Short mmCIF file of C-alpha atoms in Angstrom, two decimals:
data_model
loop_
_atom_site.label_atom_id
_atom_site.label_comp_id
_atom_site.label_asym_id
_atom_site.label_seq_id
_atom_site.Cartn_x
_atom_site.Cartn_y
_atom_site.Cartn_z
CA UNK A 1 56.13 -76.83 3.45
CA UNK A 2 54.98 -80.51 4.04
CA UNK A 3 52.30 -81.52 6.58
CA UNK A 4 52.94 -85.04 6.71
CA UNK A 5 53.15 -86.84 9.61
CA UNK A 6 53.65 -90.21 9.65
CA UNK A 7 51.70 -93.06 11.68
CA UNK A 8 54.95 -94.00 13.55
CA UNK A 9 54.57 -90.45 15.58
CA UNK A 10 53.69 -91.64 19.59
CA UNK A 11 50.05 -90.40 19.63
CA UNK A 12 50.51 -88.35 22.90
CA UNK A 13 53.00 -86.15 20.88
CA UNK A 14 49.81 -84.70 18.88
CA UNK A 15 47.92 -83.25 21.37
CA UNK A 16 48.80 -82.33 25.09
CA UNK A 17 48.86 -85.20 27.70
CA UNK A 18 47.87 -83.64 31.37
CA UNK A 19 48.79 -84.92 34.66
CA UNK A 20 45.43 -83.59 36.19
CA UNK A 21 42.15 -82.82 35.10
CA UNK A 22 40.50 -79.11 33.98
CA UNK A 23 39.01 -77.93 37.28
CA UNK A 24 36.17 -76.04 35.83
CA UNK A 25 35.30 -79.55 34.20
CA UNK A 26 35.50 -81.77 37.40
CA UNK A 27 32.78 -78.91 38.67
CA UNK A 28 30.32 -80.18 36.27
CA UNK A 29 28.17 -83.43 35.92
CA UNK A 30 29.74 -86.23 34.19
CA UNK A 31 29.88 -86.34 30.47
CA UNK A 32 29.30 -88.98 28.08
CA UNK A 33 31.90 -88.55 25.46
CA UNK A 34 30.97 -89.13 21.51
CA UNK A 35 33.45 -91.87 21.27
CA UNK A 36 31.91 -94.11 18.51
CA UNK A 37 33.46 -94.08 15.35
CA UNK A 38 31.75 -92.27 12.35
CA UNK A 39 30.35 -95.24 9.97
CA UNK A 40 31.33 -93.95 6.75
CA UNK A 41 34.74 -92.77 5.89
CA UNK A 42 34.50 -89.68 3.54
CA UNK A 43 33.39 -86.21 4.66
CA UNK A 44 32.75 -83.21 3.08
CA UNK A 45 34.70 -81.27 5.70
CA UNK A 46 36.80 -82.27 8.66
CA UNK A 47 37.45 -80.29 11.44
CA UNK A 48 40.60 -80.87 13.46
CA UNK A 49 39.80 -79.58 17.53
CA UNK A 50 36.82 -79.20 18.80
CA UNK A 51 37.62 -75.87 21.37
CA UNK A 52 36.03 -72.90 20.39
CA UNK A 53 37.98 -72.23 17.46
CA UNK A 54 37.03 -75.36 15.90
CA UNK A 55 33.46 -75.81 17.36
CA UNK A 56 32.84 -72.23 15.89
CA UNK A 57 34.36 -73.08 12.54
CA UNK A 58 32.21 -76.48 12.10
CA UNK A 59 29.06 -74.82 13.15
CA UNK A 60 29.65 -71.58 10.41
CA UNK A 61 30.25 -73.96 7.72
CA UNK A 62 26.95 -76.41 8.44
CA UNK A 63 24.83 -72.88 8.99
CA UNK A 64 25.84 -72.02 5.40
CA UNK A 65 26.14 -75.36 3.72
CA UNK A 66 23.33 -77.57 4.92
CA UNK A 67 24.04 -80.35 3.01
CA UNK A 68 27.56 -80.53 3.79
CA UNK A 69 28.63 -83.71 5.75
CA UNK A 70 30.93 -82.04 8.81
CA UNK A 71 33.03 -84.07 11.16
CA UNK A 72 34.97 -82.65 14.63
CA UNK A 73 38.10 -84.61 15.76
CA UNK A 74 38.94 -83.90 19.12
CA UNK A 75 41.89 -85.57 21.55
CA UNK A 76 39.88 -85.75 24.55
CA UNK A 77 36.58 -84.85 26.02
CA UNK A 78 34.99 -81.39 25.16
CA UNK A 79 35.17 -79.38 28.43
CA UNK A 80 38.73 -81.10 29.47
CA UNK A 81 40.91 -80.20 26.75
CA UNK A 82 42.46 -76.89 26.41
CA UNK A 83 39.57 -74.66 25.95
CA UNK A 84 38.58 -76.12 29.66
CA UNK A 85 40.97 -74.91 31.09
CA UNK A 86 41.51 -70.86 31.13
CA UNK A 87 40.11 -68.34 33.18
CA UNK A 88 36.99 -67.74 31.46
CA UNK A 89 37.30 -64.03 30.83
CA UNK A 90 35.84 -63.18 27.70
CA UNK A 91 37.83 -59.64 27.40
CA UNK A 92 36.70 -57.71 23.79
CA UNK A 93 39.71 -55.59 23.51
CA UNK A 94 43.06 -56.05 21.55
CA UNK A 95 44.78 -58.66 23.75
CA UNK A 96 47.88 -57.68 22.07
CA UNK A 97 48.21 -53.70 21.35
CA UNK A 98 51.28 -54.10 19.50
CA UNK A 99 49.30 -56.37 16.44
CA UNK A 100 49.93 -55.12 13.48
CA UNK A 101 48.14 -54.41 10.29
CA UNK A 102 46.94 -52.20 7.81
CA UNK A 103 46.56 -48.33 8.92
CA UNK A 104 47.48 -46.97 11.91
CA UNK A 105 47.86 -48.46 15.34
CA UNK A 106 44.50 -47.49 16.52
CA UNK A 107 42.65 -48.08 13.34
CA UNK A 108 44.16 -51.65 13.78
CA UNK A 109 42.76 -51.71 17.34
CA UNK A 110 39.18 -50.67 16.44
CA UNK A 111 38.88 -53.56 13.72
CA UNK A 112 39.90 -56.07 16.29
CA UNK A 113 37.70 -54.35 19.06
CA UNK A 114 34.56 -54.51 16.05
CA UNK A 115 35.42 -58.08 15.21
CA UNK A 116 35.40 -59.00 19.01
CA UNK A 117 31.99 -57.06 19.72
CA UNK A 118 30.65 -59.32 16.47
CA UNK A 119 32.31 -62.14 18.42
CA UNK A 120 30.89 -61.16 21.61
CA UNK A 121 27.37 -61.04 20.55
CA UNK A 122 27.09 -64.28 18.54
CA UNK A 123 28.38 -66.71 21.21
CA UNK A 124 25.93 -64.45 23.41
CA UNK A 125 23.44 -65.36 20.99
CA UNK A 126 23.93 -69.02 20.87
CA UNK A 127 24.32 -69.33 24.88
CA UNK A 128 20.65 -68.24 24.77
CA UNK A 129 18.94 -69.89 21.85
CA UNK A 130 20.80 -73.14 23.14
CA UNK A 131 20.24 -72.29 26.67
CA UNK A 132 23.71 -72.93 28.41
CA UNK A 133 24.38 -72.80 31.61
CA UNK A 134 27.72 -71.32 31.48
CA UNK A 135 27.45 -68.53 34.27
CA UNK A 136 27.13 -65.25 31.51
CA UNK A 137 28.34 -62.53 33.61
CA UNK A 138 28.68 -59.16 31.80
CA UNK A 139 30.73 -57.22 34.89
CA UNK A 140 33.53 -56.37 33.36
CA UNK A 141 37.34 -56.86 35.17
CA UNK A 142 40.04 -55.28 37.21
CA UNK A 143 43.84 -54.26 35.95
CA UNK A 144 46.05 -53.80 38.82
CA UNK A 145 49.91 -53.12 39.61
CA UNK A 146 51.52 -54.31 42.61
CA UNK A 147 54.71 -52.50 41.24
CA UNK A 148 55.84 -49.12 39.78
CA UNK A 149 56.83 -50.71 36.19
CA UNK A 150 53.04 -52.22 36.47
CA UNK A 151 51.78 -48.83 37.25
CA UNK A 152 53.56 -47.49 34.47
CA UNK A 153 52.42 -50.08 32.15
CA UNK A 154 48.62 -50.09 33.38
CA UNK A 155 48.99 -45.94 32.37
CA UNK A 156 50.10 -47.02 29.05
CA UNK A 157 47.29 -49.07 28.17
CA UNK A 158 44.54 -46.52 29.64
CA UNK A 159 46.40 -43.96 27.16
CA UNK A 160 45.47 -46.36 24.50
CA UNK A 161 42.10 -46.84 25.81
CA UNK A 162 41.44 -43.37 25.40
CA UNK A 163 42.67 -43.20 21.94
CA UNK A 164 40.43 -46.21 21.29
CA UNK A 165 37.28 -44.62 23.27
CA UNK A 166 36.94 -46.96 25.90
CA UNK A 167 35.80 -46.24 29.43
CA UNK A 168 37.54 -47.08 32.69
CA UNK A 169 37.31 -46.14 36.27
CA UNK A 170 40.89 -45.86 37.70
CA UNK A 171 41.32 -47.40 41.24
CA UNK A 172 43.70 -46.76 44.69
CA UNK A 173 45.35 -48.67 46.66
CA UNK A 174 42.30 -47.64 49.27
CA UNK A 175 39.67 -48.41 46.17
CA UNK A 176 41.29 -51.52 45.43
CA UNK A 177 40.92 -52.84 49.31
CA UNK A 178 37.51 -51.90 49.32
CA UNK A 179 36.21 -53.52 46.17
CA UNK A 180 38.38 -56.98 46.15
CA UNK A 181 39.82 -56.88 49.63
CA UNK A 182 43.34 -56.50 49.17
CA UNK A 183 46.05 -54.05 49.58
CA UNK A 184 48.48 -55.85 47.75
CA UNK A 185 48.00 -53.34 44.68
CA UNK A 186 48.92 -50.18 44.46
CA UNK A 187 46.83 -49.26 41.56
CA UNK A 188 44.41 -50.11 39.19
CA UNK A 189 41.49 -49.75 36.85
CA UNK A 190 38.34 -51.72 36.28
CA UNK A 191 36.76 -51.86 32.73
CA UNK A 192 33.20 -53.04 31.47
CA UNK A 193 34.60 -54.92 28.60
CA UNK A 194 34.89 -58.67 29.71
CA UNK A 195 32.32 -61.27 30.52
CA UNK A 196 32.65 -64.00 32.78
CA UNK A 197 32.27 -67.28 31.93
CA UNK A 198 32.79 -71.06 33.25
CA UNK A 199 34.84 -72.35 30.21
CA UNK A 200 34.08 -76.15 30.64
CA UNK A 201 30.93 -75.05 30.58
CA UNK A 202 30.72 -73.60 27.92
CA UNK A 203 32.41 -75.26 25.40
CA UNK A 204 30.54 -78.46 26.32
CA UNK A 205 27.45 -76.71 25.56
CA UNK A 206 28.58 -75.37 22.10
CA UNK A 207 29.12 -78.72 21.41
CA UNK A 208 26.70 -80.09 22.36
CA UNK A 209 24.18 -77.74 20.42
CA UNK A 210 26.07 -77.81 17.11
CA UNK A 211 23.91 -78.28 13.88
CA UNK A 212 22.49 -82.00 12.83
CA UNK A 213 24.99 -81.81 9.92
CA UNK A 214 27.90 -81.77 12.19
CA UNK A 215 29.28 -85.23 13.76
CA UNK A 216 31.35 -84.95 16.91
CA UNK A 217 34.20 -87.54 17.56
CA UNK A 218 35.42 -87.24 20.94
CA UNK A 219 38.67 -88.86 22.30
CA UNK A 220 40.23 -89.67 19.49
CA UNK A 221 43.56 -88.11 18.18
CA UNK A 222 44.56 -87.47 14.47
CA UNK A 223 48.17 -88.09 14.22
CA UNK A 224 48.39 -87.33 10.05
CA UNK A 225 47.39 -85.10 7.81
CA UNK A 226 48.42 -85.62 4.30
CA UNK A 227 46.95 -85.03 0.37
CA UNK A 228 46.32 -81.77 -1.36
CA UNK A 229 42.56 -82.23 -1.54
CA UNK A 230 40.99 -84.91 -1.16
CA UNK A 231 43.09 -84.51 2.23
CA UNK A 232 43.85 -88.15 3.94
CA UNK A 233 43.16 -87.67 8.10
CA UNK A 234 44.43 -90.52 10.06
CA UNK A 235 43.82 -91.52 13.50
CA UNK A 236 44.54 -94.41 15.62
CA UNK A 237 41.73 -96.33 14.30
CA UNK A 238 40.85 -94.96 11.20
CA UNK A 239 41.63 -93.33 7.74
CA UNK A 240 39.78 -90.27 7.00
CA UNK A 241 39.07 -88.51 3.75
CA UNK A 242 37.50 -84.84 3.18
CA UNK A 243 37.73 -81.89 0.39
CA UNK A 244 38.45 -80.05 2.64
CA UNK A 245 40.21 -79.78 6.41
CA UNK A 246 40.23 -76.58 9.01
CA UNK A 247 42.78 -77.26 11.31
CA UNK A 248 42.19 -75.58 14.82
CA UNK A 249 44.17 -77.82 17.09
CA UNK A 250 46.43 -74.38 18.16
CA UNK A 251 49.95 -75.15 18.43
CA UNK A 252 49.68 -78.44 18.07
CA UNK A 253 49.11 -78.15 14.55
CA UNK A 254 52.98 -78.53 14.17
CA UNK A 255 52.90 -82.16 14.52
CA UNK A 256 51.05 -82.22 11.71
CA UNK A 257 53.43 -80.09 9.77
CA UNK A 258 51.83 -76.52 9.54
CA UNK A 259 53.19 -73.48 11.37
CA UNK A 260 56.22 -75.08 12.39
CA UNK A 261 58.35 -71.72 11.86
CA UNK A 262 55.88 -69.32 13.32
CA UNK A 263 53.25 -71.43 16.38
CA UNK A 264 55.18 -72.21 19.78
CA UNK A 265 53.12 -74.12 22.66
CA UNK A 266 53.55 -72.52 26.90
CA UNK A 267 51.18 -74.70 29.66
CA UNK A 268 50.05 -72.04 32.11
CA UNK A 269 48.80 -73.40 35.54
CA UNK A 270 45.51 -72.32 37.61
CA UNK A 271 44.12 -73.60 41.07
CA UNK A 272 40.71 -73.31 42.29
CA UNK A 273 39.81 -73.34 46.32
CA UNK A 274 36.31 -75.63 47.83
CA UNK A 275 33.66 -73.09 48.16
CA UNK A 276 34.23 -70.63 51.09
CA UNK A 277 31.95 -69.76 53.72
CA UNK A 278 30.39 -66.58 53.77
CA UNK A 279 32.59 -65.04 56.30
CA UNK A 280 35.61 -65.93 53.94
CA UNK A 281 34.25 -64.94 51.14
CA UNK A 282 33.62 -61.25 52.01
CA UNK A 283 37.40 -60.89 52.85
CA UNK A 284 37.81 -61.26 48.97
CA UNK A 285 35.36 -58.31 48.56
CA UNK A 286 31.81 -57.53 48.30
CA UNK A 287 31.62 -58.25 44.74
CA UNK A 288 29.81 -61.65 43.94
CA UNK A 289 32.11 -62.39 40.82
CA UNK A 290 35.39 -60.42 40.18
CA UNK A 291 38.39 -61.00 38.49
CA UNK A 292 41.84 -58.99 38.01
CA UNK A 293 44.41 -59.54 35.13
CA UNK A 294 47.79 -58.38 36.44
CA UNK A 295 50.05 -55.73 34.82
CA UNK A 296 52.93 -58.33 33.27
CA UNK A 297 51.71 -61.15 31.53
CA UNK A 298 53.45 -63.38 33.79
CA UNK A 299 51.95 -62.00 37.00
CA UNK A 300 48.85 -64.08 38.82
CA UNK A 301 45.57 -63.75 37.38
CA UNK A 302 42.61 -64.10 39.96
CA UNK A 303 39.05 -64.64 39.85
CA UNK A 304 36.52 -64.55 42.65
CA UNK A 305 33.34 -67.14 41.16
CA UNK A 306 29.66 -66.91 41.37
CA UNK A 307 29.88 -70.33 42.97
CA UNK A 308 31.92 -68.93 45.55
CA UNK A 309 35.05 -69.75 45.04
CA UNK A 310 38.68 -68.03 44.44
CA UNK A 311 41.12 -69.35 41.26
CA UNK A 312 44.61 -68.35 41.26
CA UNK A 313 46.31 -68.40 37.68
CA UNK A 314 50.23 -68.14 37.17
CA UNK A 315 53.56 -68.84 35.70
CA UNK A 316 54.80 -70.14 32.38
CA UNK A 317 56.76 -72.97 31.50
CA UNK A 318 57.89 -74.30 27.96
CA UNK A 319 56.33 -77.22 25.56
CA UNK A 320 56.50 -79.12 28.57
CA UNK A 321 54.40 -79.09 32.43
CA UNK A 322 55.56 -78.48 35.61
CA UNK A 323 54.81 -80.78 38.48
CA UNK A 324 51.83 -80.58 40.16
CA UNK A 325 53.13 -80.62 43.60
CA UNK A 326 55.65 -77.30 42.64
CA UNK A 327 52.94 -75.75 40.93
CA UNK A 328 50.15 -76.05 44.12
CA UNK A 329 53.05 -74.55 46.08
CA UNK A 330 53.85 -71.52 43.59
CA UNK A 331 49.81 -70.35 43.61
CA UNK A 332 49.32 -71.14 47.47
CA UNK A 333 51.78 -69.01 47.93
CA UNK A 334 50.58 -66.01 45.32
CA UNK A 335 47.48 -66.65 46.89
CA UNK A 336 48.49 -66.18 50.47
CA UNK A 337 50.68 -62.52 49.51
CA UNK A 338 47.38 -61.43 48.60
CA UNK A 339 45.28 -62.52 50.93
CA UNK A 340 46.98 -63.43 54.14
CA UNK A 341 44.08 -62.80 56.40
CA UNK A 342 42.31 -66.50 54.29
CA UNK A 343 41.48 -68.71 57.15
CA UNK A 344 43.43 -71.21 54.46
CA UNK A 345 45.03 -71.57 51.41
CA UNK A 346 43.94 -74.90 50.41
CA UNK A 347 42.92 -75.55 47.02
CA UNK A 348 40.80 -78.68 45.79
CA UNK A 349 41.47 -78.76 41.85
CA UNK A 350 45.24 -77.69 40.45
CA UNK A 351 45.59 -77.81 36.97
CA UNK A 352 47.60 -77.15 33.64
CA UNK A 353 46.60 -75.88 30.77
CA UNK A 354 48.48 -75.38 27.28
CA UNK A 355 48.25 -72.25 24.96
CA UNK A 356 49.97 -71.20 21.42
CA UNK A 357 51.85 -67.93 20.96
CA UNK A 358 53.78 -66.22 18.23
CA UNK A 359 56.69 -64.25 18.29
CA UNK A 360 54.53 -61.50 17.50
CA UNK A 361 51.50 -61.93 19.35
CA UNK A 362 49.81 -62.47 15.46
CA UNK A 363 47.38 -64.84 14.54
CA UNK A 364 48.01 -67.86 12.34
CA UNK A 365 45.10 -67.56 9.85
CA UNK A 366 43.57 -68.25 6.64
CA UNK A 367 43.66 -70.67 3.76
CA UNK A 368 47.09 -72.59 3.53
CA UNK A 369 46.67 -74.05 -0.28
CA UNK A 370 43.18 -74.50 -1.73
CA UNK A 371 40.94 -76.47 0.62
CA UNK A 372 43.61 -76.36 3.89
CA UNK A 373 42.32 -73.94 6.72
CA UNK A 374 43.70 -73.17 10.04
CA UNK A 375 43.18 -70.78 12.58
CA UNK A 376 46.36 -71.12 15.20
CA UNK A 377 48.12 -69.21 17.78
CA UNK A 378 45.12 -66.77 19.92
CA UNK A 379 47.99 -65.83 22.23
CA UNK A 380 46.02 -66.45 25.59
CA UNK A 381 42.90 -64.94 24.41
CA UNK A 382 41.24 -68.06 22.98
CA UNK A 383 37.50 -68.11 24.31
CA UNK A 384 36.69 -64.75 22.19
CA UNK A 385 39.09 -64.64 19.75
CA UNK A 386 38.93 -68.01 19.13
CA UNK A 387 35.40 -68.06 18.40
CA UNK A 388 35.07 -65.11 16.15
CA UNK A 389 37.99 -66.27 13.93
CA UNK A 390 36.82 -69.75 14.20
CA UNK A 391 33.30 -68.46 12.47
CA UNK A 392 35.24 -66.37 9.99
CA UNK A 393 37.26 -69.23 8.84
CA UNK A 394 33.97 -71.41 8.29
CA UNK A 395 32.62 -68.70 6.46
CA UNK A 396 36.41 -68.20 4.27
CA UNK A 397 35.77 -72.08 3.74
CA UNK A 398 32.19 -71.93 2.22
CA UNK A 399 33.68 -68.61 -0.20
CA UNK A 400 32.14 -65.95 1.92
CA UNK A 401 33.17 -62.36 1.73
CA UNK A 402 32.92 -59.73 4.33
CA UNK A 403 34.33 -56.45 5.97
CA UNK A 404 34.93 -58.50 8.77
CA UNK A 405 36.62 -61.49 6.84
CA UNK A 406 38.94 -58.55 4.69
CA UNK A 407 39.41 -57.13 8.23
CA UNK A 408 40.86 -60.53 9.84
CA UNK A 409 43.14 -60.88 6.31
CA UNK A 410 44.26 -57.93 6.56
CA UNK A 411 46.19 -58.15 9.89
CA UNK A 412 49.92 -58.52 11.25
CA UNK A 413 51.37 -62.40 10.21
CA UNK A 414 53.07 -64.45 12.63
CA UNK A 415 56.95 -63.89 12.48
CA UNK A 416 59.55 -66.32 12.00
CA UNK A 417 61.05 -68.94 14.49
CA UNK A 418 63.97 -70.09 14.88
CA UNK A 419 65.20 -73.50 15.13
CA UNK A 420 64.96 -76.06 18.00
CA UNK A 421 67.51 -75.68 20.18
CA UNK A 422 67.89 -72.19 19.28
CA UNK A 423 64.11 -71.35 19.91
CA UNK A 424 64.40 -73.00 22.86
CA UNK A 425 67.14 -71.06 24.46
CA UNK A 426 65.32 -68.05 23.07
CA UNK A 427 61.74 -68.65 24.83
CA UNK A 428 63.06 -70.04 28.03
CA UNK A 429 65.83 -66.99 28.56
CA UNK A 430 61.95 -64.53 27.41
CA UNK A 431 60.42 -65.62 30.34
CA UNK A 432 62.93 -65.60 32.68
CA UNK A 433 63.66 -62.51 31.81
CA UNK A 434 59.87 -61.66 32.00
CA UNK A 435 59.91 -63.47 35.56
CA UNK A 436 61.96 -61.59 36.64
CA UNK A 437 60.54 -58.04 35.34
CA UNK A 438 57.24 -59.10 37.07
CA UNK A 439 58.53 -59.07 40.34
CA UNK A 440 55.61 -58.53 42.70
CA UNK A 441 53.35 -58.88 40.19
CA UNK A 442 53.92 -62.30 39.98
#
């Protein structure tokens, strides 16, 4: 499989190109970017995407090799690229039940659920040694069904959390009014197993602490990777060399030839209100911070802030964004189902965002041919499990071994693609047809 890409490639076809800024970002003071060009030419290691998969690879691999000479490549600024732009749940539980892997089902789901609690604990541990400000909020998050297939499928999961051990609370239609001010749902259950977090946020502030060994390049896209080690890295205005490369770009990775057969790239779309006056915010519940993840993946995701605001997440839409102004319309509206009583439905920041999937819900992971790394394809789950198997891959890159490392190998592969315009027809026909399922839930 080659992963040559040649210089004649239009840059913007490398990374994603957004028609509006990351919300959570344009909440935060402004940044200046690392945009000055590394003086020498020859690294140790480079790094390709500097979201959390990346910044967690680069900072594993200068921990254990101090003298290494690291470099991060990033597209944009850290805090408005992709990793800017989710919900900032931090949810340690299988995202995707049906991931496959060695033993049974639920022996499968308690190695992910121990590899997320590792996870978990060491970003915890570097929010407070480096002391960001990212709005750590341990409370946990809502499920809930506006329809009877999302009942049925919220039931199905809460069988599996028993099987797994984990504790829930289930919730009413009358419970779910009370605690986030809505009967839209019919039922529900609230788990302790997600933190909040404000994404921009955070991933500025992991990399902004990452080791002295580790140079950051900001703003500048790689559009080829080629060699077999010493790899060649080219970007717009320079030619790169390293023994070795992790690429952690997500699906994105495909224009530079890897995963082309298994990664596929979906822009989601959030909104975020001003802040609300007191009397507007207690119609949203008397929760300072909640959040609910809906019952079909393509249902609306919501999420009540400690800054006092509401964000309204929805909708799919293939390798390519939908316009801003139809996209404000589509989450004022899932907004106002839910909450007609909202003196208004305004929002101040809309937004896209882009995520990688597999066919399979599988991670893309491991070493590719000696000295070629890449971690691709978290499935909507990136903050978590794009950390922890960003810090396993720095650790498979400096020849580290562990139960956790084994663990991560030992999982479900992505499964095959098929061919533009097959794939396509394919993907766009999936989430109609998953549009459609969702219903209310949408």
């Amino acid at each position: 499989m080659s992963n040559q890409v040649t210089s004649s490639r239009p840059v913007r076809d490398t990374f994603p190109a957004y028609q509006a800024g990351a919300g959570w970002n344009a909440l935060l003071p402004a940044r200046v970017p690392h945009t000055k060009a590394p003086s020498v030419r020859s690294f140790d290691v480079i790094v390709i995407g500097a979201g959390f998969t990346g910044l967690a690879a680069a900072r594993r691999v200068a921990e254990l090799r101090p003298e290494a000479n690291v470099l991060v490549i990033d597209a944009t600024i850290a805090g408005n690229g992709s990793a800017g732009r989710n919900s900032g749940f931090l949810i340690n539980l299988p995202h995707n039940t049906g991931m496959g892997g060695h033993g049974s089902p639920a022996e499968v789901a308690r190695k992910q659920i121990r590899l997320y609690d590792i996870g978990l604990k060491w970003l915890h541990d570097l929010v407070r040694t480096h002391g960001i400000e990212c709005g750590w909020n341990p409370v946990g998050k809502y499920h809930a069904a506006a329809t009877r297939d999302g009942e049925r499928r919220l039931r199905d999961t809460l069988a599996q959390y028993r099987e797994w051990g984990v504790t829930y609370r289930e919730l009413s239609r009358d419970a779910l009014r009370e605690e986030i001010g809505t009967d839209y749902y019919g039922y529900g259950y609230h788990s302790q197993n997600n933190v909040f977090v404000q994404p921009a946020a955070l991933v500025r502030g992991l990399a902004d602490s990452l080791p002295a060994n580790v140079r950051l390049w900001e703003n500048e896209p790689v559009i080829a990777l080629d060699g077999t080690g010493p790899f060649t890295v080219t970007t717009p205005s320079a030619t790169l060399s390293a023994t070795q490369v992790i690429v952690a770009n997500n699906g994105f990775a495909r224009k530079l030839g890897l995963a082309r057969d298994r990664v596929f790239t979906i822009y989601t779309y959030a909104a975020m209100t001003p802040v609300l006056c007191a009397d507007e915010l207690a119609k949203l519940g008397p929760a300072r911070e909640w959040g609910v993840i809906p019952a079909n993946r393509l249902g609306t995701t919501l999420r009540k802030t400690l800054g006092g605001r509401f964000v309204v997440r929805s909708a799919y839409s293939y390798e390519k964004e939908r316009p801003m102004a139809d996209v404000e319309a589509m989450l004022s509206d899932a907004y106002r189902r839910r909450y007609p009583r909202m003196a208004s439905h305004r929002f101040e920041h809309v937004w896209g965002g882009v995520t990688a999937l597999t066919r399979n819900g599988a991670l893309y992971f491991g070493e590719i041919r000696p000295g070629l790394f890449a971690s691709l394809g978290c499935n909507g789950a990136g903050v978590l499990k794009g950390s922890m198997f960003g810090k396993l891959l720095g650790e498979m890159a400096c020849g580290q071994q562990s139960p956790e490392l084994a663990d991560a190998l030992g999982f479900e592969r992505p499964t095959w693609l098929p061919p533009e315009p097959i794939r396509r027809l394919a993907i766009v026909s999936a989430i109609q047809y998953q549009k459609h399922r969702a219903g209310l839930e949408r």
